[in-house]
Amino acid sequence: MIFFTPITLQDADWICPLLRRANYQGSEFSFANHYCWRNSYHIQVAQVAGFYLAKTTHRGRTSYLMPVGEGPLQEPVAALLQDAKDRGIPFQMHGVLPQQCPELSAGFPGLFHIQPVRDIADYIYEAQKLKTLSGKKLHAKRNHVNRFRQLYPSHQLEPISRENLSQCLHLLRAWADSRRELTTQDLNEELGAVQMMLDSFEVLHLQGGLLTVEGEPVALTIGEPLNENTYVIHAEKALYHVPGAYPMVNQLFVQTLEDRFVYINREEDMGDEGLRKAKLSYQPAYLLEKFMVTLA
């Protein structure tokens, strides 16, 4: 049985270099993501054969992250298979990217059922299009942004910092109060993860923007570089009674990013129809397919 331990900030010292070298575009491959969702998903980590291994348990179901490291996947995957057997749990591995599927099939012939899962596909956008909102298909988004500018000419986007963290937390609580359609568990999990991002903002090297109107916070966004050409947005919250706040904070923050980020990963929709509709309305360049691996 693999000796997994709860993820801590100190684990960043060995996990982050492995993630950087892997250069993956999937949103799972972020230390901050794992650390901030650790309570909801009971995330535990281990190092085997130079690979980063992670185990999650959410609502009674355990799953392993696809191993991250250099070299063949056969040894770390075999270790995960044995770990599941030792624990007496069904084997499941998530976060598998298209380029890993052939290696898994060749290394374990006939053993796995490898299936794409639409609900966990990442939405990948061209950064330049989000910056300009150009083109006929984004006409509605431009209208929302222009309407916001007309209604709130005194708006301002400022970087999230120690000085405005209290405003960010105030906004987060106001957002939560408005989301009564979410179940208590869903809301508490999301609220806890975003609050952890804010509480550990500096130590996790996160970046973000706070959108204010006449000094009052109306929206925020939080992200970080994911790989050499992709930036990931981990959270974006806005007050629903402020029309255009979401597209406004989206555009303004992306405009602050370095030109080296060709793509913006806005993560998955988790099967939420409203979120899916919103993400599709921004015309993604493509959906990054991710696979779930179980025993055949």
GROMACS .gro file of C-alpha atoms in nm:
model
  296
    1MET     CA    1   0.000   0.000   0.000
    2ILE     CA    2   0.131   0.345  -0.096
    3PHE     CA    3   0.194   0.577   0.198
    4PHE     CA    4  -0.024   0.876   0.105
    5THR     CA    5  -0.026   1.185   0.328
    6PRO     CA    6  -0.255   1.491   0.326
    7ILE     CA    7  -0.121   1.758   0.092
    8THR     CA    8   0.051   2.053   0.266
    9LEU     CA    9   0.213   2.376   0.153
   10GLN     CA   10   0.555   2.216   0.207
   11ASP     CA   11   0.476   1.960  -0.065
   12ALA     CA   12   0.500   2.239  -0.322
   13ASP     CA   13   0.880   2.209  -0.304
   14TRP     CA   14   0.877   1.872  -0.483
   15ILE     CA   15   0.540   1.874  -0.660
   16CYS     CA   16   0.569   2.205  -0.848
   17PRO     CA   17   0.893   2.117  -1.034
   18LEU     CA   18   0.732   1.793  -1.160
   19LEU     CA   19   0.424   1.981  -1.278
   20ARG     CA   20   0.634   2.245  -1.452
   21ARG     CA   21   0.839   1.986  -1.639
   22ALA     CA   22   0.527   1.794  -1.743
   23ASN     CA   23   0.389   2.112  -1.904
   24TYR     CA   24   0.035   1.972  -1.916
   25GLN     CA   25  -0.262   2.187  -2.017
   26GLY     CA   26  -0.520   2.011  -1.796
   27SER     CA   27  -0.651   2.211  -1.500
   28GLU     CA   28  -0.586   1.922  -1.260
   29PHE     CA   29  -0.214   1.975  -1.292
   30SER     CA   30  -0.191   2.273  -1.058
   31PHE     CA   31  -0.057   2.255  -0.704
   32ALA     CA   32  -0.279   2.546  -0.597
   33ASN     CA   33  -0.583   2.364  -0.732
   34HIS     CA   34  -0.503   2.054  -0.526
   35TYR     CA   35  -0.416   2.246  -0.212
   36CYS     CA   36  -0.727   2.466  -0.214
   37TRP     CA   37  -0.967   2.179  -0.278
   38ARG     CA   38  -0.790   1.944  -0.037
   39ASN     CA   39  -1.062   1.950   0.230
   40SER     CA   40  -1.353   1.879  -0.003
   41TYR     CA   41  -1.170   1.605  -0.194
   42HIS     CA   42  -0.954   1.474   0.093
   43ILE     CA   43  -0.649   1.501  -0.133
   44GLN     CA   44  -0.347   1.297  -0.032
   45VAL     CA   45  -0.014   1.276  -0.212
   46ALA     CA   46   0.288   1.050  -0.245
   47GLN     CA   47   0.604   1.015  -0.453
   48VAL     CA   48   0.676   0.682  -0.624
   49ALA     CA   49   0.957   0.619  -0.875
   50GLY     CA   50   1.003   0.995  -0.912
   51PHE     CA   51   0.637   1.048  -0.999
   52TYR     CA   52   0.381   1.267  -0.824
   53LEU     CA   53   0.081   1.059  -0.718
   54ALA     CA   54  -0.242   1.199  -0.576
   55LYS     CA   55  -0.547   1.026  -0.431
   56THR     CA   56  -0.885   1.196  -0.393
   57THR     CA   57  -1.196   1.084  -0.208
   58HIS     CA   58  -1.512   1.279  -0.277
   59ARG     CA   59  -1.857   1.178  -0.159
   60GLY     CA   60  -1.751   0.823  -0.096
   61ARG     CA   61  -1.564   0.758  -0.422
   62THR     CA   62  -1.186   0.735  -0.445
   63SER     CA   63  -0.989   0.821  -0.758
   64TYR     CA   64  -0.621   0.857  -0.845
   65LEU     CA   65  -0.473   1.138  -1.050
   66MET     CA   66  -0.276   1.030  -1.353
   67PRO     CA   67   0.089   1.009  -1.233
   68VAL     CA   68   0.307   1.309  -1.316
   69GLY     CA   69   0.677   1.260  -1.380
   70GLU     CA   70   0.941   1.171  -1.635
   71GLY     CA   71   0.971   0.830  -1.795
   72PRO     CA   72   0.733   0.539  -1.862
   73LEU     CA   73   0.401   0.535  -1.680
   74GLN     CA   74   0.402   0.160  -1.625
   75GLU     CA   75   0.569   0.154  -1.280
   76PRO     CA   76   0.365   0.429  -1.110
   77VAL     CA   77   0.037   0.305  -1.262
   78ALA     CA   78   0.115  -0.049  -1.147
   79ALA     CA   79   0.173   0.092  -0.799
   80LEU     CA   80  -0.168   0.262  -0.806
   81LEU     CA   81  -0.334  -0.061  -0.921
   82GLN     CA   82  -0.178  -0.247  -0.629
   83ASP     CA   83  -0.275   0.030  -0.389
   84ALA     CA   84  -0.641   0.007  -0.492
   85LYS     CA   85  -0.628  -0.370  -0.451
   86ASP     CA   86  -0.469  -0.342  -0.107
   87ARG     CA   87  -0.734  -0.092   0.003
   88GLY     CA   88  -1.016  -0.302  -0.138
   89ILE     CA   89  -1.151  -0.020  -0.355
   90PRO     CA   90  -1.240  -0.003  -0.727
   91PHE     CA   91  -0.955   0.133  -0.937
   92GLN     CA   92  -1.026   0.467  -1.103
   93MET     CA   93  -0.779   0.716  -1.250
   94HIS     CA   94  -0.875   1.066  -1.363
   95GLY     CA   95  -0.707   1.354  -1.542
   96VAL     CA   96  -0.575   1.129  -1.820
   97LEU     CA   97  -0.496   1.336  -2.129
   98PRO     CA   98  -0.523   1.213  -2.489
   99GLN     CA   99  -0.147   1.171  -2.524
  100GLN     CA  100  -0.134   0.924  -2.233
  101CYS     CA  101  -0.403   0.689  -2.364
  102PRO     CA  102  -0.188   0.498  -2.617
  103GLU     CA  103   0.084   0.437  -2.356
  104LEU     CA  104  -0.167   0.306  -2.104
  105SER     CA  105  -0.324   0.075  -2.362
  106ALA     CA  106   0.015  -0.056  -2.476
  107GLY     CA  107   0.157  -0.095  -2.125
  108PHE     CA  108  -0.149  -0.275  -1.987
  109PRO     CA  109  -0.305  -0.457  -2.286
  110GLY     CA  110  -0.674  -0.525  -2.237
  111LEU     CA  111  -0.670  -0.421  -1.872
  112PHE     CA  112  -0.829  -0.077  -1.889
  113HIS     CA  113  -1.152   0.082  -1.998
  114ILE     CA  114  -1.051   0.433  -2.111
  115GLN     CA  115  -1.340   0.671  -2.163
  116PRO     CA  116  -1.364   1.047  -2.223
  117VAL     CA  117  -1.591   1.230  -1.979
  118ARG     CA  118  -1.761   1.540  -2.120
  119ASP     CA  119  -1.835   1.693  -1.779
  120ILE     CA  120  -1.464   1.724  -1.694
  121ALA     CA  121  -1.338   1.852  -2.031
  122ASP     CA  122  -1.153   2.182  -1.996
  123TYR     CA  123  -1.262   2.486  -2.194
  124ILE     CA  124  -0.962   2.630  -2.380
  125TYR     CA  125  -0.990   2.979  -2.530
  126GLU     CA  126  -0.763   3.192  -2.744
  127ALA     CA  127  -0.633   3.464  -2.515
  128GLN     CA  128  -0.639   3.727  -2.788
  129LYS     CA  129  -1.009   3.672  -2.856
  130LEU     CA  130  -1.094   3.709  -2.488
  131LYS     CA  131  -0.893   4.030  -2.479
  132THR     CA  132  -1.068   4.190  -2.776
  133LEU     CA  133  -1.404   4.003  -2.793
  134SER     CA  134  -1.375   4.049  -3.168
  135GLY     CA  135  -1.591   3.871  -3.422
  136LYS     CA  136  -1.963   3.823  -3.486
  137LYS     CA  137  -1.998   3.530  -3.243
  138LEU     CA  138  -1.884   3.743  -2.948
  139HIS     CA  139  -2.107   4.038  -3.036
  140ALA     CA  140  -2.332   3.976  -2.734
  141LYS     CA  141  -2.032   3.976  -2.499
  142ARG     CA  142  -1.916   4.310  -2.639
  143ASN     CA  143  -2.264   4.449  -2.578
  144HIS     CA  144  -2.254   4.335  -2.213
  145VAL     CA  145  -1.913   4.496  -2.164
  146ASN     CA  146  -2.018   4.820  -2.332
  147ARG     CA  147  -2.333   4.832  -2.122
  148PHE     CA  148  -2.125   4.790  -1.806
  149ARG     CA  149  -1.896   5.074  -1.912
  150GLN     CA  150  -2.195   5.301  -1.970
  151LEU     CA  151  -2.363   5.215  -1.640
  152TYR     CA  152  -2.047   5.225  -1.430
  153PRO     CA  153  -1.795   5.469  -1.580
  154SER     CA  154  -1.603   5.480  -1.251
  155HIS     CA  155  -1.520   5.108  -1.257
  156GLN     CA  156  -1.165   4.995  -1.190
  157LEU     CA  157  -0.975   4.667  -1.195
  158GLU     CA  158  -0.702   4.640  -0.934
  159PRO     CA  159  -0.468   4.348  -0.865
  160ILE     CA  160  -0.568   4.130  -0.572
  161SER     CA  161  -0.323   4.199  -0.291
  162ARG     CA  162  -0.293   4.198   0.084
  163GLU     CA  163  -0.449   4.545   0.089
  164ASN     CA  164  -0.782   4.443  -0.067
  165LEU     CA  165  -0.820   4.084   0.055
  166SER     CA  166  -1.089   4.190   0.302
  167GLN     CA  167  -1.291   4.336   0.011
  168CYS     CA  168  -1.246   4.010  -0.182
  169LEU     CA  169  -1.376   3.806   0.111
  170HIS     CA  170  -1.671   4.042   0.151
  171LEU     CA  171  -1.756   3.997  -0.217
  172LEU     CA  172  -1.722   3.620  -0.188
  173ARG     CA  173  -1.971   3.610   0.098
  174ALA     CA  174  -2.214   3.830  -0.096
  175TRP     CA  175  -2.182   3.598  -0.397
  176ALA     CA  176  -2.254   3.294  -0.178
  177ASP     CA  177  -2.563   3.459  -0.032
  178SER     CA  178  -2.702   3.500  -0.385
  179ARG     CA  179  -2.649   3.136  -0.491
  180ARG     CA  180  -2.941   2.973  -0.315
  181GLU     CA  181  -2.999   2.737  -0.610
  182LEU     CA  182  -2.683   2.544  -0.514
  183THR     CA  183  -2.702   2.264  -0.262
  184THR     CA  184  -2.550   2.342   0.075
  185GLN     CA  185  -2.270   2.093   0.018
  186ASP     CA  186  -2.184   2.224  -0.330
  187LEU     CA  187  -2.186   2.583  -0.207
  188ASN     CA  188  -1.977   2.509   0.101
  189GLU     CA  189  -1.720   2.319  -0.103
  190GLU     CA  190  -1.682   2.595  -0.361
  191LEU     CA  191  -1.687   2.868  -0.100
  192GLY     CA  192  -1.422   2.687   0.104
  193ALA     CA  193  -1.192   2.639  -0.197
  194VAL     CA  194  -1.209   3.002  -0.313
  195GLN     CA  195  -1.164   3.129   0.041
  196MET     CA  196  -0.854   2.909   0.069
  197MET     CA  197  -0.721   3.067  -0.252
  198LEU     CA  198  -0.760   3.409  -0.095
  199ASP     CA  199  -0.621   3.305   0.244
  200SER     CA  200  -0.310   3.152   0.079
  201PHE     CA  201  -0.294   3.394  -0.214
  202GLU     CA  202   0.065   3.507  -0.174
  203VAL     CA  203   0.222   3.180  -0.065
  204LEU     CA  204   0.059   2.997  -0.359
  205HIS     CA  205   0.181   3.269  -0.600
  206LEU     CA  206  -0.171   3.320  -0.733
  207GLN     CA  207  -0.274   3.623  -0.934
  208GLY     CA  208  -0.607   3.796  -0.962
  209GLY     CA  209  -0.813   4.105  -1.021
  210LEU     CA  210  -1.079   4.281  -0.815
  211LEU     CA  211  -1.335   4.483  -1.009
  212THR     CA  212  -1.482   4.775  -0.817
  213VAL     CA  213  -1.748   5.038  -0.886
  214GLU     CA  214  -1.705   5.360  -0.689
  215GLY     CA  215  -1.476   5.167  -0.455
  216GLU     CA  216  -1.724   4.883  -0.394
  217PRO     CA  217  -1.625   4.530  -0.506
  218VAL     CA  218  -1.851   4.374  -0.771
  219ALA     CA  219  -1.637   4.091  -0.918
  220LEU     CA  220  -1.312   3.905  -0.876
  221THR     CA  221  -1.107   3.654  -1.069
  222ILE     CA  222  -0.819   3.429  -0.959
  223GLY     CA  223  -0.570   3.239  -1.175
  224GLU     CA  224  -0.210   3.142  -1.240
  225PRO     CA  225   0.021   3.027  -1.521
  226LEU     CA  226  -0.054   2.661  -1.594
  227ASN     CA  227   0.216   2.579  -1.848
  228GLU     CA  228   0.444   2.763  -2.088
  229ASN     CA  229   0.163   2.900  -2.306
  230THR     CA  230  -0.158   2.853  -2.105
  231TYR     CA  231  -0.304   3.050  -1.815
  232VAL     CA  232  -0.573   2.892  -1.596
  233ILE     CA  233  -0.863   3.074  -1.429
  234HIS     CA  234  -0.943   2.894  -1.104
  235ALA     CA  235  -1.229   3.113  -0.984
  236GLU     CA  236  -1.444   3.399  -1.105
  237LYS     CA  237  -1.721   3.547  -0.890
  238ALA     CA  238  -1.945   3.848  -0.947
  239LEU     CA  239  -2.259   4.004  -0.807
  240TYR     CA  240  -2.554   3.898  -1.023
  241HIS     CA  241  -2.741   4.223  -0.971
  242VAL     CA  242  -2.457   4.411  -1.143
  243PRO     CA  243  -2.519   4.359  -1.517
  244GLY     CA  244  -2.207   4.283  -1.717
  245ALA     CA  245  -1.979   4.230  -1.416
  246TYR     CA  246  -1.876   3.880  -1.527
  247PRO     CA  247  -1.773   3.962  -1.885
  248MET     CA  248  -1.615   4.288  -1.768
  249VAL     CA  249  -1.383   4.128  -1.509
  250ASN     CA  250  -1.310   3.847  -1.755
  251GLN     CA  251  -1.193   4.081  -2.029
  252LEU     CA  252  -1.008   4.331  -1.812
  253PHE     CA  253  -0.808   4.065  -1.630
  254VAL     CA  254  -0.709   3.875  -1.944
  255GLN     CA  255  -0.586   4.204  -2.091
  256THR     CA  256  -0.332   4.227  -1.805
  257LEU     CA  257  -0.170   3.893  -1.887
  258GLU     CA  258   0.161   3.850  -2.067
  259ASP     CA  259   0.153   3.788  -2.442
  260ARG     CA  260   0.321   3.450  -2.394
  261PHE     CA  261  -0.011   3.306  -2.281
  262VAL     CA  262  -0.171   3.201  -2.608
  263TYR     CA  263  -0.451   3.009  -2.437
  264ILE     CA  264  -0.676   3.055  -2.136
  265ASN     CA  265  -0.800   2.742  -1.959
  266ARG     CA  266  -1.130   2.819  -1.783
  267GLU     CA  267  -1.161   2.467  -1.641
  268GLU     CA  268  -1.459   2.232  -1.671
  269ASP     CA  269  -1.835   2.272  -1.625
  270MET     CA  270  -1.888   1.958  -1.410
  271GLY     CA  271  -2.214   1.890  -1.595
  272ASP     CA  272  -2.383   2.210  -1.476
  273GLU     CA  273  -2.608   2.316  -1.766
  274GLY     CA  274  -2.602   2.685  -1.680
  275LEU     CA  275  -2.224   2.688  -1.653
  276ARG     CA  276  -2.191   2.488  -1.974
  277LYS     CA  277  -2.406   2.739  -2.162
  278ALA     CA  278  -2.201   3.029  -2.025
  279LYS     CA  279  -1.866   2.871  -2.113
  280LEU     CA  280  -1.980   2.776  -2.464
  281SER     CA  281  -2.106   3.130  -2.524
  282TYR     CA  282  -1.744   3.250  -2.512
  283GLN     CA  283  -1.664   3.033  -2.815
  284PRO     CA  284  -1.380   2.808  -2.690
  285ALA     CA  285  -1.103   2.727  -2.935
  286TYR     CA  286  -1.147   2.364  -2.830
  287LEU     CA  287  -1.243   2.140  -2.541
  288LEU     CA  288  -0.949   1.961  -2.384
  289GLU     CA  289  -1.072   1.604  -2.361
  290LYS     CA  290  -0.988   1.421  -2.039
  291PHE     CA  291  -1.033   1.052  -1.977
  292MET     CA  292  -1.140   0.832  -1.687
  293VAL     CA  293  -0.962   0.499  -1.659
  294THR     CA  294  -1.118   0.198  -1.488
  295LEU     CA  295  -1.058  -0.176  -1.505
  296ALA     CA  296  -1.212  -0.334  -1.815
   0.00000   0.00000   0.00000
